[in-house]
Coordinates of C-alpha atoms in Angstrom, one line a residue:
L112 CA -53.0 222.9 35.2
K113 CA -51.3 223.0 39.0
C114 CA -50.5 219.5 38.3
K115 CA -47.7 217.4 36.0
V116 CA -48.9 215.8 32.5
I117 CA -47.7 212.6 31.4
V118 CA -49.3 212.0 27.9
L119 CA -49.8 207.8 27.9
E120 CA -50.3 207.1 23.7
T121 CA -50.5 203.1 23.0
I122 CA -50.3 201.5 19.8
I123 CA -51.0 198.2 18.1
D124 CA -49.9 197.6 14.8
D125 CA -49.9 193.6 15.3
D126 CA -52.9 192.4 13.7
E127 CA -52.7 189.2 15.8
L128 CA -52.4 191.2 18.5
L129 CA -55.6 193.4 17.8
E130 CA -57.5 190.4 17.4
Q131 CA -56.3 188.9 20.4
N132 CA -57.0 192.5 22.4
I133 CA -60.6 193.1 20.8
C134 CA -61.6 189.8 22.1
N135 CA -59.9 189.9 25.3
I136 CA -60.7 193.3 26.0
K137 CA -63.3 194.9 24.0
M138 CA -66.3 192.6 24.0
N139 CA -66.4 193.3 27.9
T140 CA -67.7 196.6 26.8
P141 CA -71.2 198.2 27.0
D142 CA -70.6 199.0 23.0
Y143 CA -70.0 195.4 21.9
K144 CA -72.8 193.6 24.3
N145 CA -74.4 190.8 22.9
K146 CA -72.6 191.5 19.6
G147 CA -70.6 188.3 18.3
T148 CA -67.4 188.4 18.0
E149 CA -66.8 188.4 14.1
E150 CA -69.4 191.4 14.0
A151 CA -67.4 193.5 17.0
L152 CA -64.3 192.8 14.7
A153 CA -65.6 194.4 12.0
D154 CA -66.7 197.4 13.7
F155 CA -63.6 197.8 16.0
K156 CA -61.5 197.9 13.2
K157 CA -63.6 200.3 11.3
R158 CA -63.8 202.6 14.4
R159 CA -59.6 202.0 14.5
E160 CA -59.1 203.5 10.0
N161 CA -61.7 206.7 11.8
Y162 CA -58.9 207.4 14.2
M163 CA -56.4 207.1 12.1
D164 CA -57.4 209.5 9.5
V165 CA -57.1 211.8 12.1
Y166 CA -54.3 211.2 14.6
D167 CA -51.6 212.6 15.2
T168 CA -48.9 210.5 17.4
V169 CA -47.3 212.3 20.2
D170 CA -44.2 213.8 19.8
K171 CA -41.5 215.8 22.1
R172 CA -44.0 218.6 21.8
D173 CA -46.4 217.5 23.8
G174 CA -43.9 217.2 26.7
P175 CA -43.1 214.1 29.0
H176 CA -44.8 211.0 27.7
I177 CA -45.3 207.5 27.8
K178 CA -45.1 205.8 23.9
I179 CA -46.4 201.6 24.2
T180 CA -46.1 200.1 21.0
N181 CA -47.8 196.1 21.1
N182 CA -47.1 195.9 24.5
L183 CA -43.4 195.2 24.1
T184 CA -42.0 198.6 23.4
F185 CA -41.4 201.4 25.8
V186 CA -40.5 204.9 24.8
V187 CA -40.3 207.4 27.9
H188 CA -39.4 210.8 27.1
N189 CA -38.8 213.5 30.1
A190 CA -40.8 211.7 33.1
R191 CA -38.9 213.4 36.0
G192 CA -39.9 213.3 39.3
Y193 CA -41.2 210.6 42.1
L194 CA -44.6 210.1 41.5
P195 CA -44.1 210.8 37.0
Q196 CA -41.1 208.0 37.1
K197 CA -43.8 205.7 39.8
V198 CA -46.4 206.0 36.8
V199 CA -44.2 204.6 34.3
H200 CA -43.2 201.7 36.6
F201 CA -46.7 200.8 37.2
V202 CA -47.7 201.3 33.4
M203 CA -44.6 199.1 32.2
N204 CA -45.7 196.4 34.5
L205 CA -49.2 196.1 33.0
H206 CA -50.5 193.6 30.1
T207 CA -53.5 192.8 28.2
L208 CA -53.7 189.3 28.7
P209 CA -56.8 187.3 30.7
R210 CA -55.6 186.7 34.7
T211 CA -57.5 185.5 37.7
F212 CA -56.4 185.6 41.3
Y213 CA -57.6 184.3 44.3
L214 CA -58.2 185.8 48.0
S215 CA -58.4 183.5 51.0
R216 CA -58.2 183.9 54.5
H217 CA -56.0 181.5 57.1
G218 CA -58.4 178.8 58.2
Q219 CA -59.5 178.7 61.5
S220 CA -56.5 179.9 64.4
E221 CA -56.6 179.1 67.4
Y222 CA -56.8 183.1 68.6
N223 CA -59.7 183.3 66.0
L224 CA -61.2 180.5 68.8
L225 CA -60.7 183.2 71.2
G226 CA -61.4 186.0 69.6
K227 CA -58.5 187.8 70.0
I228 CA -56.6 189.9 67.2
G229 CA -53.4 189.5 65.6
G230 CA -50.6 187.5 67.1
D231 CA -48.9 184.1 65.4
A232 CA -50.6 181.1 67.1
G233 CA -51.8 178.4 65.1
L234 CA -54.5 176.7 63.3
T235 CA -57.5 175.0 65.5
E236 CA -58.5 171.2 64.1
A237 CA -60.7 172.9 61.7
G238 CA -58.4 175.7 60.8
L239 CA -56.8 172.0 59.5
E240 CA -59.8 170.2 57.9
Y241 CA -60.0 174.3 55.7
A242 CA -56.6 173.9 54.7
R243 CA -57.2 170.0 53.5
R244 CA -60.1 171.2 51.1
L245 CA -57.8 174.2 50.3
A246 CA -55.0 171.9 48.5
V247 CA -58.2 170.1 46.4
F248 CA -60.1 173.3 45.3
A249 CA -56.1 174.4 44.7
K250 CA -55.4 171.5 42.4
D251 CA -58.6 171.0 41.1
V252 CA -59.8 174.6 40.6
I253 CA -56.6 176.7 39.8
G254 CA -54.5 174.6 39.2
M255 CA -56.5 172.9 36.5
E256 CA -57.6 174.2 33.0
T257 CA -60.9 172.7 31.2
T258 CA -60.6 172.9 27.4
K259 CA -63.8 171.5 25.0
D260 CA -62.2 169.0 22.5
E261 CA -63.3 170.0 19.2
T262 CA -64.1 166.9 17.4
T263 CA -66.0 165.2 20.0
G264 CA -66.8 167.4 22.6
E265 CA -65.2 166.1 25.9
E266 CA -63.9 168.3 28.6
I267 CA -60.4 167.5 28.9
K268 CA -58.5 168.8 31.7
S269 CA -54.8 169.6 32.0
P270 CA -52.0 171.5 34.7
I271 CA -52.0 174.9 34.5
P272 CA -48.9 177.2 35.4
A273 CA -49.8 178.6 39.0
R274 CA -48.5 180.6 42.0
L275 CA -48.5 180.4 45.7
W276 CA -48.0 183.5 48.3
T277 CA -48.4 183.4 52.1
S278 CA -47.7 186.1 54.3
T279 CA -45.1 184.8 57.0
L280 CA -47.2 183.9 59.7
R281 CA -47.5 181.0 60.9
R282 CA -51.3 180.5 60.4
T283 CA -51.3 181.0 56.8
K284 CA -48.3 178.7 56.0
E285 CA -49.7 176.0 57.9
T286 CA -53.2 176.7 55.6
A287 CA -50.9 176.1 52.9
Q288 CA -49.1 173.3 53.8
F289 CA -51.2 170.7 52.3
I290 CA -51.1 172.3 48.6
K291 CA -49.0 169.5 46.7
R292 CA -45.3 171.5 44.9
E293 CA -45.3 169.3 41.8
S294 CA -43.2 169.9 38.8
I295 CA -46.1 170.0 35.7
T296 CA -44.1 172.0 32.9
T297 CA -41.9 173.2 31.0
H298 CA -42.7 176.9 31.4
K299 CA -41.7 179.6 28.5
W300 CA -41.6 183.4 29.6
D301 CA -41.6 186.1 27.0
N302 CA -37.5 186.3 26.1
G303 CA -38.1 183.0 25.5
D304 CA -36.2 181.1 28.2
E305 CA -37.4 177.7 29.3
V306 CA -37.3 176.7 33.2
E307 CA -39.6 173.9 35.4
W308 CA -42.4 175.0 36.6
I309 CA -43.2 173.9 40.2
Q310 CA -46.4 174.1 40.4
F311 CA -47.7 175.7 44.0
Q312 CA -43.7 177.0 44.9
G313 CA -44.9 179.0 48.3
R314 CA -43.7 182.7 48.5
A315 CA -43.6 183.7 52.1
R316 CA -44.4 187.6 51.7
R317 CA -44.2 190.1 54.7
N318 CA -46.2 192.7 52.6
L319 CA -48.9 190.4 53.8
D320 CA -48.4 189.8 57.0
E321 CA -51.4 191.3 58.8
L322 CA -52.1 194.8 60.1
Y323 CA -50.4 195.2 63.3
A324 CA -52.3 195.9 66.4
G325 CA -49.1 197.3 68.3
V326 CA -50.0 197.3 72.3
C327 CA -52.9 195.7 71.4
D328 CA -51.7 192.4 69.8
G329 CA -53.4 189.8 71.3
L330 CA -56.2 191.2 73.1
T331 CA -60.0 190.9 72.2
Y332 CA -62.1 194.1 71.0
K333 CA -63.4 194.1 74.5
E334 CA -60.2 193.9 76.5
I335 CA -59.0 196.5 74.3
E336 CA -62.3 198.6 75.1
E337 CA -62.2 197.7 78.8
Q338 CA -57.6 198.6 79.1
Y339 CA -57.6 201.3 76.2
P340 CA -61.0 203.1 76.2
E341 CA -59.2 206.3 74.6
E342 CA -57.8 204.6 71.7
F343 CA -61.1 202.4 71.6
A344 CA -62.9 205.6 70.8
R345 CA -60.5 206.5 68.1
R346 CA -60.6 203.6 66.4
Q347 CA -64.6 204.2 66.6
E348 CA -64.7 208.0 64.9
D349 CA -62.0 206.7 61.9
K350 CA -61.6 203.0 61.4
L351 CA -59.2 203.5 57.8
T352 CA -57.0 205.7 59.0
Y353 CA -56.6 205.0 63.1
R354 CA -53.5 203.6 64.0
Y355 CA -53.2 201.5 67.1
P356 CA -50.0 202.4 69.3
R357 CA -46.8 200.9 68.9
G358 CA -48.2 199.2 65.6
E359 CA -49.9 200.2 62.2
S360 CA -53.5 201.6 60.3
Y361 CA -55.1 200.5 57.2
M362 CA -53.4 203.3 55.6
D363 CA -50.2 202.6 56.5
V364 CA -51.2 198.9 55.3
T365 CA -52.1 200.3 52.0
L366 CA -48.0 201.6 50.9
R367 CA -47.1 198.0 52.2
L368 CA -49.6 196.6 49.6
E369 CA -48.0 198.1 46.8
T370 CA -45.1 196.0 45.4
I371 CA -48.0 193.1 45.9
V372 CA -50.7 194.9 43.8
L373 CA -47.7 195.9 40.8
D374 CA -46.8 191.9 41.3
I375 CA -50.6 191.3 40.8
E376 CA -51.1 193.4 37.3
R377 CA -47.6 191.5 35.9
T378 CA -48.2 188.3 36.6
R379 CA -49.5 186.2 33.7
E380 CA -50.3 183.0 35.7
P381 CA -53.6 182.5 38.4
I382 CA -51.9 183.1 42.2
L383 CA -53.7 182.1 45.1
I384 CA -53.2 184.4 47.6
V385 CA -53.6 183.0 51.4
G386 CA -53.5 186.1 53.7
H387 CA -55.5 187.7 56.2
Q388 CA -59.2 189.6 56.6
G389 CA -57.4 193.3 56.7
I390 CA -54.6 192.5 53.7
H391 CA -57.7 191.0 52.0
R392 CA -59.7 193.7 52.5
L393 CA -57.7 196.2 50.8
L394 CA -56.8 194.3 47.7
Y395 CA -60.3 193.4 47.5
A396 CA -61.0 197.4 47.3
Y397 CA -58.6 197.8 44.6
F398 CA -59.5 196.0 42.1
M399 CA -63.3 195.9 42.8
G400 CA -63.3 200.2 42.3
L401 CA -64.8 200.8 46.2
P402 CA -64.3 204.1 48.2
R403 CA -60.7 203.2 50.0
D404 CA -63.5 204.6 53.4
E405 CA -65.6 201.6 52.9
A406 CA -62.4 199.2 52.8
P407 CA -62.2 197.8 55.9
Y408 CA -65.9 196.5 56.1
V409 CA -65.7 194.8 53.2
S410 CA -66.7 191.1 53.5
I411 CA -64.0 188.3 54.0
P412 CA -65.2 185.3 55.7
L413 CA -63.2 182.4 57.3
N414 CA -63.7 179.0 54.4
T415 CA -64.2 180.7 51.7
V416 CA -62.1 181.6 48.2
I417 CA -63.0 184.6 46.8
E418 CA -62.5 184.5 42.8
L419 CA -61.0 187.5 41.2
S420 CA -60.7 188.4 37.1
P421 CA -59.6 192.1 36.2
N422 CA -61.0 192.8 33.3
A423 CA -60.6 196.7 31.0
V424 CA -64.1 197.7 32.5
G425 CA -64.6 195.9 36.4
C426 CA -63.5 193.1 38.2
E427 CA -65.6 189.8 37.9
E428 CA -66.2 187.6 41.8
K429 CA -67.2 184.6 42.8
R430 CA -66.8 183.0 45.6
Y431 CA -66.4 179.6 46.8
L432 CA -67.4 177.6 50.9
L433 CA -65.0 175.3 51.5
L434 CA -66.2 174.6 55.3
S435 CA -69.6 176.0 56.3
K436 CA -70.3 177.2 59.7
E437 CA -72.2 174.3 60.3
E438 CA -69.2 171.8 59.9
M439 CA -67.1 173.5 62.4
M440 CA -67.3 175.8 65.6
K441 CA -67.7 179.8 65.5
D442 CA -65.7 181.8 63.7
G443 CA -64.3 184.4 65.9
Q444 CA -63.0 187.0 64.5
D445 CA -65.9 188.7 63.4
E446 CA -65.7 192.3 64.7
P447 CA -68.6 193.2 67.0
V448 CA -71.1 196.3 66.6
T449 CA -69.7 197.8 69.6
S450 CA -66.4 198.4 67.7
M451 CA -67.8 200.5 65.0
P452 CA -68.6 204.0 65.9
V453 CA -72.4 204.6 65.2
K454 CA -72.4 207.4 62.9
E455 CA -70.7 204.3 60.3
R456 CA -72.6 201.2 61.3
E457 CA -75.1 202.0 58.2
A458 CA -73.0 202.3 55.8
A459 CA -70.6 199.7 57.4
E460 CA -73.7 197.4 57.0
K461 CA -74.3 198.5 53.5
T462 CA -70.9 197.5 52.1
R463 CA -70.8 194.2 54.2
R464 CA -74.4 193.8 52.6
Q465 CA -72.9 194.6 48.8
T466 CA -69.9 192.3 49.4
T467 CA -71.0 189.6 50.9
K468 CA -71.7 187.6 47.8
K469 CA -73.0 184.2 46.7
A470 CA -70.4 182.0 47.4
Y471 CA -70.5 178.6 45.6
S472 CA -70.2 175.1 48.0
F473 CA -67.1 172.8 46.9
D474 CA -67.5 169.2 48.0
P475 CA -63.6 168.2 48.4
M476 CA -63.7 164.7 47.4
N477 CA -66.1 165.9 44.0
P478 CA -65.0 169.1 42.7
P479 CA -67.2 170.7 40.0
S480 CA -66.0 172.1 37.3
F481 CA -66.3 175.9 37.2

């Protein structure tokens, strides 16, 4: 092969962790669809015994390799070079525990209302109303766990540690301003250290800032077409790789989102990410396994929280509509059809339809149990 090969070996010899992995991972695979936990557990243990009869563990004769034992011990052998080291770093950030994160665009901004792109405008009244509803959703859904009492069958709600990330731009910070930061519990890390957990302690991350439109920042699409007709036409030809003059392309943003993806992969607690349309399109496309050329057309509407739960065979999705269009003025952020190349409109519309999921309405005065 005209490429570098790294062998990856995972060994689980801890019985408790093995059963946990089967329940969390294998039960989601097609092999165990419609099967009970005990039946699946017995079947997988039998498979594992058959594998062990013929399996030889990796060693230095196999060349560069990474050996992982119980998701705790990592042995890296002869992994040299830029990309192999990136693979090692990525693998060491993975875990098999269930995790969920939530994508929310900022509330409607003044620029959204005017149809302008970029900028650092504040929120409109509709945007502030969404921010208030998002705060209720964060407290009652994201930062809350519902369990059932085995004796009485009664549902018990208790707070769980949760994280909050925003971009450094004003509109995302204003959207998160009503979310309460409360000390809820003592949290224990993997190394045994205990810390006081501040719920939704905000972290502003520049990597989450919206795609920068350069000289077109602050213009409407109509103004871009009039003032920069050649640039407008180039963007029509290839929205994924097109770079605004003195600005960025979707491909540029992909590179700066790498550390964000790694942090999402390694984090155990639920995360609320208040960001921007372009940013969330790329994150959504990555975790949903979409081709990258479809990412610029993914539907990420205002006033909607997208819940993503990655697992071994894919990613589950739910959408929650917190503020309907009937309750606010026009969105203003949707791109006009003329901003898309004719040859890509059909494909773009198909992607929008596929990624426009049914959203659950959420009444902040009467929050349901999700």
